[in-house]
Structure formats: structure tokens, C-alpha cells
Coordinates of C-alpha atoms and ligand atoms in Angstrom, one line a residue:
X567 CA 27.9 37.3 47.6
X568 CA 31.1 36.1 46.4
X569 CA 32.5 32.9 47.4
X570 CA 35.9 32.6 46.1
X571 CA 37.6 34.7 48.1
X572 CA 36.9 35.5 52.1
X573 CA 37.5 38.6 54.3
X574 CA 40.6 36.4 55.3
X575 CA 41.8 35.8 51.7
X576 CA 44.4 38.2 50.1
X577 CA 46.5 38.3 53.1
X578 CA 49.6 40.2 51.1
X579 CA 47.3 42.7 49.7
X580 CA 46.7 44.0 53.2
X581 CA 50.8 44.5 54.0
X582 CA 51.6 47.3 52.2
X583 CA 55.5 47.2 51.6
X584 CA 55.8 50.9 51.8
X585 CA 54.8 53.8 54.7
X586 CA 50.9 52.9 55.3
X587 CA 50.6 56.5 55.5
X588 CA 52.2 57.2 52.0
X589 CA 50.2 53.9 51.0
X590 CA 46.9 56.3 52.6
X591 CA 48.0 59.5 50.7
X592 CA 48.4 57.6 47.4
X593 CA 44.6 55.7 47.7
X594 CA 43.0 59.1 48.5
X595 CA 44.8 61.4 46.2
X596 CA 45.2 59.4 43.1
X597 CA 42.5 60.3 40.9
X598 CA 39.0 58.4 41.2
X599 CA 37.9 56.1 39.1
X600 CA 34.2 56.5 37.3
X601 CA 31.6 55.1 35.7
X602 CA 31.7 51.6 35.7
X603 CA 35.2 51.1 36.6
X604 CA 34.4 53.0 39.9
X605 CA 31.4 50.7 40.5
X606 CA 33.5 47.0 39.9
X607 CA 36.2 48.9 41.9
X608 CA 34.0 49.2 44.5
X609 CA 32.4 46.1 44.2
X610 CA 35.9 44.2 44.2
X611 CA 36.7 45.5 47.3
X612 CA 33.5 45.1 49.5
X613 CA 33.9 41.5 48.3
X614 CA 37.6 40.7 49.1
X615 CA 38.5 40.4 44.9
X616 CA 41.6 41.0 44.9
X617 CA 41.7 43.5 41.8
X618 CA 44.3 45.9 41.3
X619 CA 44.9 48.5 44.3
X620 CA 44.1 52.0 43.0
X621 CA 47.8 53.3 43.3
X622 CA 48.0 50.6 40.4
X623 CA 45.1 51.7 38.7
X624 CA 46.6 55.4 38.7
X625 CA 49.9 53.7 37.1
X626 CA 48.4 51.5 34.6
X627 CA 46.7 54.6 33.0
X628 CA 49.6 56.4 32.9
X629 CA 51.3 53.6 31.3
X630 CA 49.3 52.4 28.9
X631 CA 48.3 56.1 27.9
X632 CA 52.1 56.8 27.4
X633 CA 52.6 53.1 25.7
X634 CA 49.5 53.1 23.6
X635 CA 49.8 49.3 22.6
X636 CA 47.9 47.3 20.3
X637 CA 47.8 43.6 21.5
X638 CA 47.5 43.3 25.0
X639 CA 47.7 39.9 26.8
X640 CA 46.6 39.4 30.9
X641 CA 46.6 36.5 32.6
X642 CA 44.1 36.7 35.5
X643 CA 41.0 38.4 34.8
X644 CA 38.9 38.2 37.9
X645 CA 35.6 40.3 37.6
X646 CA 37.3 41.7 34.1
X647 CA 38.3 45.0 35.9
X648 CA 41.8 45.7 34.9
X649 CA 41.0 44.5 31.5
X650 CA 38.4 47.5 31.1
X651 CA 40.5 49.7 32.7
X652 CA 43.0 48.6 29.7
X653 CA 40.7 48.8 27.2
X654 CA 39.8 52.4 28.3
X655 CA 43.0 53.4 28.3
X656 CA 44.4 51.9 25.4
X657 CA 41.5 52.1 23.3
X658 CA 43.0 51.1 20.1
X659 CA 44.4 47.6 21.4
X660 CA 42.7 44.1 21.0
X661 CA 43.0 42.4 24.7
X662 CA 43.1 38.7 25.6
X663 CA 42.8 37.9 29.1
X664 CA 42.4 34.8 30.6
X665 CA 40.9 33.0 33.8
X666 CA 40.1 29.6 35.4
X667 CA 38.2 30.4 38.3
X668 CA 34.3 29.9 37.0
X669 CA 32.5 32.2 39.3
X670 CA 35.0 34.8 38.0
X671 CA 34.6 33.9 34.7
X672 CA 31.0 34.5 35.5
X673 CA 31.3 38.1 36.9
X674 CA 33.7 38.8 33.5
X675 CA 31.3 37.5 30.8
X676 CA 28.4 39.9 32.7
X677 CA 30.8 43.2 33.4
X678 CA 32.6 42.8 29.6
X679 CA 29.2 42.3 27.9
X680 CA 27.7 45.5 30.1
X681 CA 31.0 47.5 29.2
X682 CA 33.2 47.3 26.7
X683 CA 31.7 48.9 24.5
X684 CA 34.6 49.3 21.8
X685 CA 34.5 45.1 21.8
X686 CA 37.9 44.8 22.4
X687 CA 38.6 42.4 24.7
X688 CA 38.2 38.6 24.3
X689 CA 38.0 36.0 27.7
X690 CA 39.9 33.1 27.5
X691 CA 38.5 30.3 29.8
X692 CA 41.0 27.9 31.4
X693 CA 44.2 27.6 32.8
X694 CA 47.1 29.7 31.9
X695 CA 49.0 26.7 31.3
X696 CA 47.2 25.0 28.5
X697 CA 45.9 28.5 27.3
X698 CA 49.5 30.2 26.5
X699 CA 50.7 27.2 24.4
X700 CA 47.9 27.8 22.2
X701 CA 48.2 31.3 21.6
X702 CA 49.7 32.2 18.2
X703 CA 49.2 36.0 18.0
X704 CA 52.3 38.7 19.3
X705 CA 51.7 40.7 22.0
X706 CA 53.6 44.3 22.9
X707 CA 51.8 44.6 26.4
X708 CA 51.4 41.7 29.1
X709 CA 49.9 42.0 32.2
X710 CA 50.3 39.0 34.6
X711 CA 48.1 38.6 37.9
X712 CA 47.2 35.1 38.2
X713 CA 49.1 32.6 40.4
X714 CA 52.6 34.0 41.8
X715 CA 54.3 30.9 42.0
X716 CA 53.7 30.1 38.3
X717 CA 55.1 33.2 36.7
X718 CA 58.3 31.6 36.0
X719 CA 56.7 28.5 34.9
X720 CA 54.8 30.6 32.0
X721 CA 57.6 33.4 31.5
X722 CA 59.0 31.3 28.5
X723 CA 55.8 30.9 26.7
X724 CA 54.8 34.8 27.4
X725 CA 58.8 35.8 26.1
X726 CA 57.7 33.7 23.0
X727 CA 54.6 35.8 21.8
X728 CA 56.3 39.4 23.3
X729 CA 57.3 41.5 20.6
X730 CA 61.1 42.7 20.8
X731 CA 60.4 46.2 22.7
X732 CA 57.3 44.6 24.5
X733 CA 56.9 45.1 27.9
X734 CA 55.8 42.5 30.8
X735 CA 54.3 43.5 34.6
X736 CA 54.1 41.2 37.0
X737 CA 51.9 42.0 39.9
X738 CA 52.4 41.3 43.5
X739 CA 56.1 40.2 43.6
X740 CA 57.3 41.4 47.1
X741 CA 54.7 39.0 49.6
X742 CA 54.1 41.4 51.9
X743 CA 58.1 42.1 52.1
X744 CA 58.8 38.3 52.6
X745 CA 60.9 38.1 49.5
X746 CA 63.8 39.9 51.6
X747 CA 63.7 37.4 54.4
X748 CA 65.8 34.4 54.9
X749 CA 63.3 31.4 53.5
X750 CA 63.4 30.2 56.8
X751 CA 61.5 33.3 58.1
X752 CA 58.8 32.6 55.5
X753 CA 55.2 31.0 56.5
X754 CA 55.3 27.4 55.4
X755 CA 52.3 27.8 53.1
X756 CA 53.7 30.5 51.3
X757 CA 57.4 29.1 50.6
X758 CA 56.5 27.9 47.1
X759 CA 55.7 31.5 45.7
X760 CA 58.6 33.1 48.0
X761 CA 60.8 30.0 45.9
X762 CA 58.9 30.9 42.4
X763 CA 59.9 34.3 42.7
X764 CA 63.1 34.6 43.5
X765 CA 63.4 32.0 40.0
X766 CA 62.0 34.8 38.4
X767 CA 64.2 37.6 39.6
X768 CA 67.0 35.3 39.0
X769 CA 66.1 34.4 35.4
X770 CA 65.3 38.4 34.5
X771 CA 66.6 40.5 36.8
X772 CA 70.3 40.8 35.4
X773 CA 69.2 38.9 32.2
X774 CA 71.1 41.1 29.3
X775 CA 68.1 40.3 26.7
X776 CA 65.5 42.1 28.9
X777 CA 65.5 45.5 31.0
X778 CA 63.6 44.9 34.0
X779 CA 62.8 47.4 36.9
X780 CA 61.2 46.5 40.2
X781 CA 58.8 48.4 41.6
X782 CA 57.9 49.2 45.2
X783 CA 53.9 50.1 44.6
X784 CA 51.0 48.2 46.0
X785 CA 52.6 44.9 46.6
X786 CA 55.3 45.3 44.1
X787 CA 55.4 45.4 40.4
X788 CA 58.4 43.7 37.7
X789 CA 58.4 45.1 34.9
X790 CA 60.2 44.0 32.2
X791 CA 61.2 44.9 28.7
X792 CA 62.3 42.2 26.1
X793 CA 65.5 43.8 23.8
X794 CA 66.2 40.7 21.7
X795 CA 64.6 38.1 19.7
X796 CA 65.7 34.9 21.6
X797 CA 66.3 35.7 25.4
X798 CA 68.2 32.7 27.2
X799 CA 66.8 32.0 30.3
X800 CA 68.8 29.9 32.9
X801 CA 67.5 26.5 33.1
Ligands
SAM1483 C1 44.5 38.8 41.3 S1 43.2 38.2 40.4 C2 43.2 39.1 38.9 C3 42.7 40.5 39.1 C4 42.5 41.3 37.9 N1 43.8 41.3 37.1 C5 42.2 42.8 38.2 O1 43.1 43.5 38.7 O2 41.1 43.2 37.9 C6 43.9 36.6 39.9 C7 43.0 35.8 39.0 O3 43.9 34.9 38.4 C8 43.2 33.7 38.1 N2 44.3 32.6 38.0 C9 45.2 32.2 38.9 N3 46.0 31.3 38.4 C10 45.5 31.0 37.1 C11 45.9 30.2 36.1 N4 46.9 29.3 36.2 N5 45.3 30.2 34.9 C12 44.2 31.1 34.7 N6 43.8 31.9 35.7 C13 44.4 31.9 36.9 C14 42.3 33.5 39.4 O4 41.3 32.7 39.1 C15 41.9 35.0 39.7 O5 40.7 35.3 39.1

């Protein structure tokens, strides 16, 4: 029994932003997953981890099949289940992901020992905050699911150690479709990520160093793509 996250926890992952019936047609017609990504999908679910939905999971293979990078960096690990599915389908990258949350941590260290098998992932423990300014190797691919209010606090740090070409997606950036309200239509408790957001779309979305696309899929992905060495970001 998991007890980090409750049947009550997640609350965005259960708005989809687009057609529940598309949102149906795309969970049931997207390709499976096996094997032991199948099981921890599984798993994630009956125990309210909120993993990556499997119209992401379809995506992801997709992209990192067509991308084929070498050095991938994700922030938010959970039970290590995007970071296999990575790993499988990038099978010639080295992957860093990193987590706070011990029980998760936990679950990571068992399923990553059990499965990846090619040993190319590496678990960073500890927050994302300390953990980024230490990194010094350059990564093409980043994957951020951790804390949605904080993406523009790390976005500096990640542009850093993104190679020129490298692409960035952010996970979860819609809220359920509360990023198009007025603030004032916003739950109290969720006004900091609705305010950390729109600082992100600000600082990227029109940003002439980066292409960035937004995209209307679980509960939204940014992507982005760095095109110069030094991107300014507004301060
Ligand atoms: C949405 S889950 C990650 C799911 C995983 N990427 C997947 O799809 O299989 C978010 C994770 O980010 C971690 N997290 C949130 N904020 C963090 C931070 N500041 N530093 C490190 N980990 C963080 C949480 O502990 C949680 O395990």
C-alpha cells in the first residue's frame, strides 16, 4: 500500500482538457504496454501514482524513437516508470532522473534494479533544487515531472546543461484547463502553480532562443527546443 499519494490526490490528472471520449478512444487504442512496464503501469494506477497517462506513454515512444538521444535528464521519478520506458526506447542513452520523495525513491531503487537491464539509468536522491546545480554533464533530452510551480524556478539551471538543439517537456501544464481562467477563478490552493506557469509560458513561449509548442495531451505538455547557446530569459 502506497502512502504518498491518496484516491483523492492527483486531482488534475482526472480533468482531462480534451473530449473524455477522445481522452477514452486514445487510452484504449494506443498500443499496450508489456512486460514490466505494463505491470508498474498497472501498479501506478491502482495506487493513485501519478505516472505518465498512456496517451503520453504512446508519445514518448514515438519521440524518443524518432529523437534517439543520448543523455537524458528527468526530474521526478516516482516508481522509475517513465525512466524505463526511456531507457527502452532510447536504448543507447545514459538517463539521470531524480526524486525526493523516499517511499518513491524506494519503489525506484527496487523496479530499476529488477529492470533495466541495459544499466542505463542512474537515481539521483534529493531535491531538484540542490541536485541541478550540481550537475555538470550536457543533456539533449529533458523530461520534467516534478513539482509544477518550480519549473520556472529550475528552467535556468536545465537551459544551462541542454545542448543547442536539445529539447525540454514539461508535463502537466494546463491544471485541469485552469491556466485559461481569470486567477480569480482559480482554487486558492492551486494559485501558486497557475502563477508558476504562466512565468514559464511567459519566459519561453515567444522567447526567440527556444521553439516551443504546447500540447493539448493528457494534461498538457511544453515542449521546448533550445536554438542558441545563451537564451535570455526575462527576469
Ligand atoms: C508526477 S511524479 C513523476 C512520475 C514519473 N515521471 C512517471 O511518469 O513515471 C512526480 C515526482 O516528482 C517528485 N518531485 C516533486 N518535486 C520535486 C523536487 N523539487 N525535487 C525532486 N523530486 C521532486 C515527487 O516526489 C514525485 O515522485
Amino acid at each position: 500500500m502506497v502512502k504518498s499519494y491518496s484516491k483523492n490526490a492527483n486531482h488534475n490528472m482526472r480533468r482531462p482538457i480534451v473530449n473524455k471520449d477522445i481522452v477514452d478512444y486514445m487510452r484504449t487504442h494506443l498500443k499496450e504496454s508489456t512486460g514490466h512496464l505494463a505491470e508498474l503501469e498497472v501498479f501506478a494506477r491502482k495506487e493513485n501514482i501519478p505516472i505518465i497517462q498512456h496517451e503520453v506513454v504512446a508519445y514518448f515512444r514515438f519521440l524518443l524513437q524518432t529523437l534517439q538521444p543520448k543523455k537524458i535528464l528527468e526530474v521526478g521519478t516516482a516508481i522509475g516508470f517513465s525512466a524505463l520506458l526511456m531507457a527502452e526506447y532510447a536504448p543507447d542513452a545514459q538517463i539521470t532522473t531524480v526524486d525526493r520523495n523516499e517511499e518513491m525513491i524506494g519503489f525506484a531503487k527496487e523496479n530499476l534494479a529488477k529492470y533495466d537491464s541495459r544499466k542505463q539509468i542512474t537515481l539521483v536522491e534529493g531535491d531538484a533544487a540542490e541536485v541541478l546545480q550540481d550537475l555538470d554533464t550536457d543533456y539533449d533530452f529533458v523530461f520534467m515531472d516534478s513539482a509544477k510551480s518550480k519549473y520556472i524556478v529550475f528552467l535556468p539551471e536545465i537551459l544551462k546543461r541542454l545542448t543547442v538543439g536539445g529539447v525540454i517537456v514539461f508535463d502537466d501544464i494546463f491544471q485541469g484547463g485552469d491556466i485559461a481562467k481569470d486567477i480569480m477563478e482559480v482554487r486558492r490552493g492551486q494559485r501558486t502553480i497557475y502563477r508558476g506557469l504562466h512565468r514559464l509560458f511567459d519566459a519561453t513561449l515567444d522567447n526567440p532562443d527556444l521553439t516551443a509548442s504546447l500540447i493539448p495531451m493528457s494534461d498538457g505538455l511544453l515542449m521546448i527546443r533550445k536554438n542558441s547557446e545563451n537564451v535570455i530569459l526575462p527576469d
